[in-house]
Coordinates of C-alpha atoms and ligand atoms in Angstrom, one line a residue:
X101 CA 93.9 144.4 60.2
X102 CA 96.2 146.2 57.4
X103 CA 99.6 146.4 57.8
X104 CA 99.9 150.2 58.3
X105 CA 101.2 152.4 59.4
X106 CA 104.4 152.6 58.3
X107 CA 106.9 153.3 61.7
X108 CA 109.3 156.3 60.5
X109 CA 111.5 157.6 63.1
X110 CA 113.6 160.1 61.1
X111 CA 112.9 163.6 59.7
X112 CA 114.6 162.8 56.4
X113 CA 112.9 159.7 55.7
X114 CA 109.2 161.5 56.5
X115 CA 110.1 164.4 54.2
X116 CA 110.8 161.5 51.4
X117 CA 107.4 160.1 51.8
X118 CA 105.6 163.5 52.4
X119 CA 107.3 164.4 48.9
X120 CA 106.3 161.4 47.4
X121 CA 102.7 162.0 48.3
X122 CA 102.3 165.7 47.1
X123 CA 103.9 165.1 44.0
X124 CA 101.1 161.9 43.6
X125 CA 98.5 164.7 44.1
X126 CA 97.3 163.2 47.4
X127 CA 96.6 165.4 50.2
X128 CA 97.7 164.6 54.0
X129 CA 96.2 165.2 57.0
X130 CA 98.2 165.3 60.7
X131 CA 97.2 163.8 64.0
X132 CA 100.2 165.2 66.7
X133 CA 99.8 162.7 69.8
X134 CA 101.7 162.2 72.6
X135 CA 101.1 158.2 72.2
X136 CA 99.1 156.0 75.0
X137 CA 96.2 156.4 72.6
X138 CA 92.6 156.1 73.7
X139 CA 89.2 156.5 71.8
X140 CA 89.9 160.2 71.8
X141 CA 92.8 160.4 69.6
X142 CA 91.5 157.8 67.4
X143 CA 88.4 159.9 66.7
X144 CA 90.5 162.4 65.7
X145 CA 92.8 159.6 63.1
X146 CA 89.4 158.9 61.7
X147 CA 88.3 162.2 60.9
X148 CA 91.8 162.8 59.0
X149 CA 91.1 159.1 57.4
X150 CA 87.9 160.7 56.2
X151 CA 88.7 164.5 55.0
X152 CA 92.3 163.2 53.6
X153 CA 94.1 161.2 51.8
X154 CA 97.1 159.8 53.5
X155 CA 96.8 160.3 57.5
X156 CA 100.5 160.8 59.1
X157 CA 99.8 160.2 63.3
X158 CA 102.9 161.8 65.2
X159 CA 104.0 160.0 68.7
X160 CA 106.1 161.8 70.6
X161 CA 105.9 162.5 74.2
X162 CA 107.3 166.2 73.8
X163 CA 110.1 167.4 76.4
X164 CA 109.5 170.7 76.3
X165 CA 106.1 171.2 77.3
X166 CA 106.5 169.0 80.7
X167 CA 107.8 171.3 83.5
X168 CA 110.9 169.9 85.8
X169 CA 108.3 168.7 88.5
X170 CA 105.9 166.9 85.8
X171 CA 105.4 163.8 84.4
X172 CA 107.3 163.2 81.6
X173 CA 109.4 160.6 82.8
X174 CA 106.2 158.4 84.1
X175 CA 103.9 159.3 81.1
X176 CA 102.5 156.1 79.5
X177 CA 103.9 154.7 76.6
X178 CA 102.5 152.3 74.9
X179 CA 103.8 152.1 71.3
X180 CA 103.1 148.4 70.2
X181 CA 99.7 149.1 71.1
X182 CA 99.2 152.7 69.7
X183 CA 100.3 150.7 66.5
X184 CA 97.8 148.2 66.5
X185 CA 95.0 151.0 67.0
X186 CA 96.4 153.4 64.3
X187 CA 96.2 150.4 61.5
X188 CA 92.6 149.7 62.6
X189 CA 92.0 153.1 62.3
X190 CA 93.4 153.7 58.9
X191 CA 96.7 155.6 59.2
X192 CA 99.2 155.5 56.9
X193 CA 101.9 156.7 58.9
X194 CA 103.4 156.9 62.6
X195 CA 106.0 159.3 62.9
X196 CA 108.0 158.0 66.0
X197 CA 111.0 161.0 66.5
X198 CA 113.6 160.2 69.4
X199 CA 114.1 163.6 71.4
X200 CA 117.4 163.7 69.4
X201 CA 115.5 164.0 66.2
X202 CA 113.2 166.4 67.3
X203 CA 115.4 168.6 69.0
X204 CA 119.4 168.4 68.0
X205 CA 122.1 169.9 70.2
X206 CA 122.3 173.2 68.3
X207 CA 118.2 173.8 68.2
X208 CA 117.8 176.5 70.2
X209 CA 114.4 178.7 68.2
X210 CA 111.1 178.7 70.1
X211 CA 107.9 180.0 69.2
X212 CA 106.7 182.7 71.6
X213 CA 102.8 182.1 72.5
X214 CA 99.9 184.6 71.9
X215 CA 98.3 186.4 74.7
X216 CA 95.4 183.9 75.3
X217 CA 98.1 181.3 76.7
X218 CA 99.1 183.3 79.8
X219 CA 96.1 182.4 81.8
X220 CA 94.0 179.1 83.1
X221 CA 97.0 176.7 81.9
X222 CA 99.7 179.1 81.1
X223 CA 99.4 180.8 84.8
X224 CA 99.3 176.9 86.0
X225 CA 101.9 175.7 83.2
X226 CA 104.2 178.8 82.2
X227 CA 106.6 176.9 79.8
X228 CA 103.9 174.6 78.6
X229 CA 102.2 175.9 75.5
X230 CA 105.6 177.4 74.2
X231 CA 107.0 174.0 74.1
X232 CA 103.8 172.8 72.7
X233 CA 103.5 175.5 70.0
X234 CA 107.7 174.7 69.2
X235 CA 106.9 170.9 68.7
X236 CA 103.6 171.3 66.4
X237 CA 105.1 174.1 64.3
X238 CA 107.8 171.4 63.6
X239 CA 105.6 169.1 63.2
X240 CA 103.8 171.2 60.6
X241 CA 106.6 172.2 59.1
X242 CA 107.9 168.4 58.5
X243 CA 104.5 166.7 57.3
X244 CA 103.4 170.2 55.0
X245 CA 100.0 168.9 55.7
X246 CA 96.9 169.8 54.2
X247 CA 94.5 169.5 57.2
X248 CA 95.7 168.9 61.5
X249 CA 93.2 167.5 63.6
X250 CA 93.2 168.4 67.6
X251 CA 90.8 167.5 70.4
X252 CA 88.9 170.3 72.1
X253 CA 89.5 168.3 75.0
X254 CA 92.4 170.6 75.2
X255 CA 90.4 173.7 74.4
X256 CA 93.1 176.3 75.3
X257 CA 95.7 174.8 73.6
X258 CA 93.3 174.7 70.2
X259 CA 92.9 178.2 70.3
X260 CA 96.5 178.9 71.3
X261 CA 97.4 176.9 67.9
X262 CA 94.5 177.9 65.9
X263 CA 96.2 181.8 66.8
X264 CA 99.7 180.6 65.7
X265 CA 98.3 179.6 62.5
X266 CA 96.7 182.9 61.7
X267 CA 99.7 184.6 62.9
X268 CA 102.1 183.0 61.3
X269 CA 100.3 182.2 58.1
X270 CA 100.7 178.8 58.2
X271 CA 99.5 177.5 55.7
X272 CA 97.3 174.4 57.1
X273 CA 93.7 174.3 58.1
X274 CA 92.8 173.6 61.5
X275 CA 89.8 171.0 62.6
X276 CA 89.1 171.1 66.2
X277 CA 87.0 167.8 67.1
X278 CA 84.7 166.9 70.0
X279 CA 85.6 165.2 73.4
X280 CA 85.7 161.8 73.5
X281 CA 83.9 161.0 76.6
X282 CA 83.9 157.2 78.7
X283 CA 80.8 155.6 79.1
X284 CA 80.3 157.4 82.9
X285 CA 81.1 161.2 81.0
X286 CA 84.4 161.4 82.3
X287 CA 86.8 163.3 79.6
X288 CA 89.1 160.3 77.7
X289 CA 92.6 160.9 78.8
X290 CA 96.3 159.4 78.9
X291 CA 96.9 160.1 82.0
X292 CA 93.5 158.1 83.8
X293 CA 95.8 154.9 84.0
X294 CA 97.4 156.6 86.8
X295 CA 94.2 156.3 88.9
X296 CA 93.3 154.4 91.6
X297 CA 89.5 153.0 91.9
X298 CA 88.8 155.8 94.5
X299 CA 90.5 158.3 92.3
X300 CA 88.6 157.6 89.3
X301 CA 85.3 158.1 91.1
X302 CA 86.7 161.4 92.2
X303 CA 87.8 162.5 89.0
X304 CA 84.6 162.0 87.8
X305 CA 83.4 165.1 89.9
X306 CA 85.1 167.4 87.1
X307 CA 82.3 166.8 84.7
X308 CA 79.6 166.9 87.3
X309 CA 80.9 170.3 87.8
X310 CA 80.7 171.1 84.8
X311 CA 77.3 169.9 83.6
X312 CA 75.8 171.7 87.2
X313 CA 77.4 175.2 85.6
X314 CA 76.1 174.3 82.2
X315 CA 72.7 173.6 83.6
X316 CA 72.5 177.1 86.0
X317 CA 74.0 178.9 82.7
X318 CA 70.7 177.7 80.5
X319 CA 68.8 178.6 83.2
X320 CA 69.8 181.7 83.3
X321 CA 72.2 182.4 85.9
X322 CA 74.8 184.8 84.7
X323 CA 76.6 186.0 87.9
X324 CA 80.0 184.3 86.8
X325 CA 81.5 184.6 90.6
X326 CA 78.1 183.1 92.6
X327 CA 79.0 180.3 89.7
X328 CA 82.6 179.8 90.7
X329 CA 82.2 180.0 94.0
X330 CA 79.5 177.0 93.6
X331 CA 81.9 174.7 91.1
X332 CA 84.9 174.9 93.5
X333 CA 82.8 174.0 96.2
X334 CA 81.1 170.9 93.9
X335 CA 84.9 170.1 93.3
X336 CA 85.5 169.9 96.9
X337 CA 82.2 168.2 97.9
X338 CA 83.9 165.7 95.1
X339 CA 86.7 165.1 97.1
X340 CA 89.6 166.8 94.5
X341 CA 93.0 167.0 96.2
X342 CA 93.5 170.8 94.7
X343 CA 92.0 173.1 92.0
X344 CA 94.1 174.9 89.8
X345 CA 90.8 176.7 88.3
X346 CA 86.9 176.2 87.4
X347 CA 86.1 179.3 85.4
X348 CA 83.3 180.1 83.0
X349 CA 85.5 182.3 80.3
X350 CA 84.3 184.2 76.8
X351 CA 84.5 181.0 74.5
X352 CA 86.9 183.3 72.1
X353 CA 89.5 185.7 74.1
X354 CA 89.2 183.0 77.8
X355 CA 88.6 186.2 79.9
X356 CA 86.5 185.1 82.6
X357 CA 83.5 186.4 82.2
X358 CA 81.1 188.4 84.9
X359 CA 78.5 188.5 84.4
X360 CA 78.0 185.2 82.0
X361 CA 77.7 185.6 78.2
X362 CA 77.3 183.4 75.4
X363 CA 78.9 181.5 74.0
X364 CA 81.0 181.1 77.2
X365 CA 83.4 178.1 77.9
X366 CA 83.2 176.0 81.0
X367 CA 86.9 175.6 81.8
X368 CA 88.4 173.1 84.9
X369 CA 91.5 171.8 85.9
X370 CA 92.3 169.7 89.4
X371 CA 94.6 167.3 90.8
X372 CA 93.0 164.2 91.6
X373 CA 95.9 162.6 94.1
X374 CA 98.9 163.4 92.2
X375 CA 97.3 163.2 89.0
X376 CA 96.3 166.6 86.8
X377 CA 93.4 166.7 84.7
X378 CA 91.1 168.9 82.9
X379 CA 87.8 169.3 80.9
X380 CA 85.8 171.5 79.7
X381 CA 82.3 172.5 77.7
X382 CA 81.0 175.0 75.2
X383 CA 77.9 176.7 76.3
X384 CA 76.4 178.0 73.5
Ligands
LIG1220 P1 97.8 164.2 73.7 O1 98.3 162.9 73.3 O2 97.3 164.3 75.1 O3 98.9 165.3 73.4 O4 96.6 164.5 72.8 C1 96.7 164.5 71.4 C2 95.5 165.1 70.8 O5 94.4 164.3 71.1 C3 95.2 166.5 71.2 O6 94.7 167.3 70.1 C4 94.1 166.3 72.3 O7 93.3 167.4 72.4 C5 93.4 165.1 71.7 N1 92.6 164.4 72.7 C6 93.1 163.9 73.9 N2 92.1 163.4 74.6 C7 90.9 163.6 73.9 C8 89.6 163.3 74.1 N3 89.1 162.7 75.2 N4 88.7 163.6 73.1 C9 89.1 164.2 72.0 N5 90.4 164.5 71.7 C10 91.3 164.2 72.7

């Protein structure tokens, strides 16, 4: 095992490293996590190890995209650990910001989110993906990287970023990488150590869903609401404690689509107990 990354916890002392590395002509690529790491955000720190030269892994479990009656307080953290797994997967650098850092007394700018946030997690999430477009604007902002690497896990919140980007002419390019899946097919996530046994069977019943509207889809159904009305009810029969939505949406703008067209996005989100998760495929 090497001995990166290098732990930097302040702003000023990232900027001096990210200087040092442009002016040695080496180019960076940007890995934004919110720490507890699994096999999903490594793939993504090994895709930046591949296209870049120095990989700079952010952990920071971001207030400002938790609501009041979320998580944040409970979400894992598991830094020693996410340390050991970022050197064996090449990074050069975890940025590690306090809340303080981040976000001073007197910083009050947000960044206002495009039109394709305000439905599927932005009607379940309202605050969310302004807080998460805030922190990974900063983020960009600090690392000037060359390349960012997201999981499409989060398949919204790619395109919500990917937008930002365009529209604010940030200059960074965008990778959007595949889901990470565990052996059984259920999506890798953080939040899965909050299950019990029973509730990890359960919340396997999100990608059942999804591959029983991925198979109807290829063969050919395209009535989008005979569809929905069969993955709520496969989410039930699954024994979900709610559903915040199962929607087949146009892969591009995430207007639900009726009939189906492709490429169309198979989009779910549930509780499981008190736990939220989501998934989702591309049906090309
Ligand atoms: P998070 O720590 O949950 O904020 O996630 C950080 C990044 O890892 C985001 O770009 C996620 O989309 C990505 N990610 C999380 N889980 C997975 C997964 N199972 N497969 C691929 N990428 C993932």
């Amino acid at each position: 095992m090497s001995d990166f990354p290098r732990v930097i916890e302040k702003i000023d002392a990232l900027r001096a490293f990210v200087s040092q590395t442009r002016t040695a002509g080496k180019t960076i690529g940007l890995v934004p996590t919110m720490g507890a790491l699994h096999e999903g955000h490594l793939s993504l720190v090994r895709r930046s190890v591949e296209q870049t030269d120095v990989t700079i892994v952010t952990v920071f479990v971001n207030p400002t995209q938790f609501a009041p009656d979320e998580d944040l307080s409970a979400y894992p953290r598991t830094l020693d650990q996410d340390l050991d797994l970022l050197a064996q997967a090449g990074a050069a650098v975890a940025f590690v910001p306090s809340n303080e850092e981040m976000y001073p007394p007197n910083c009050s700018t947000t960044v206002s989110p495009c039109e394709l946030s305000s439905a599927l997690e932005g009607e379940f999430r309202p605050t969310h993906f302004g807080g998460v477009l805030t922190v990974v604007l900063k983020l960009f902002n600090i690392c000037q990287a060359d390349m960012a690497f997201f999981g499409s896990k989060d398949y919204q919140q790619s395109l919500v970023i990917q937008k930002m980007v365009e529209d604010l002419n940030v200059p960074i390019q965008i990778e959007v990488c595949p889901i990470v899946r565990e052996p059984d097919g259920m999506a890798m996530s953080s939040r899965s150590v909050y299950l019990s046994a029973e509730e990890r069977e359960i919340a396997l019943s999100l990608k059942r869903t999804i591959d029983l509207a991925k198979d109807q889809i290829q063969q050919g159904q395209r009535d989008g609401f005979e569809l929905i009305t069969e993955m709520r009810q496969s989410l039930i029969d699954g024994g979900v404690t709610s559903i915040d939505y199962a929607v087949v949406a146009d892969a591009k703008t995430l207007e639900t689509l009726d009939p189906i067209q492709l490429p169309c996005v198979i989009l779910v989100a549930a509780h499981v107990g008190s736990t939220r998760l989501i998934d989702n495929c591309v049906v090309e």
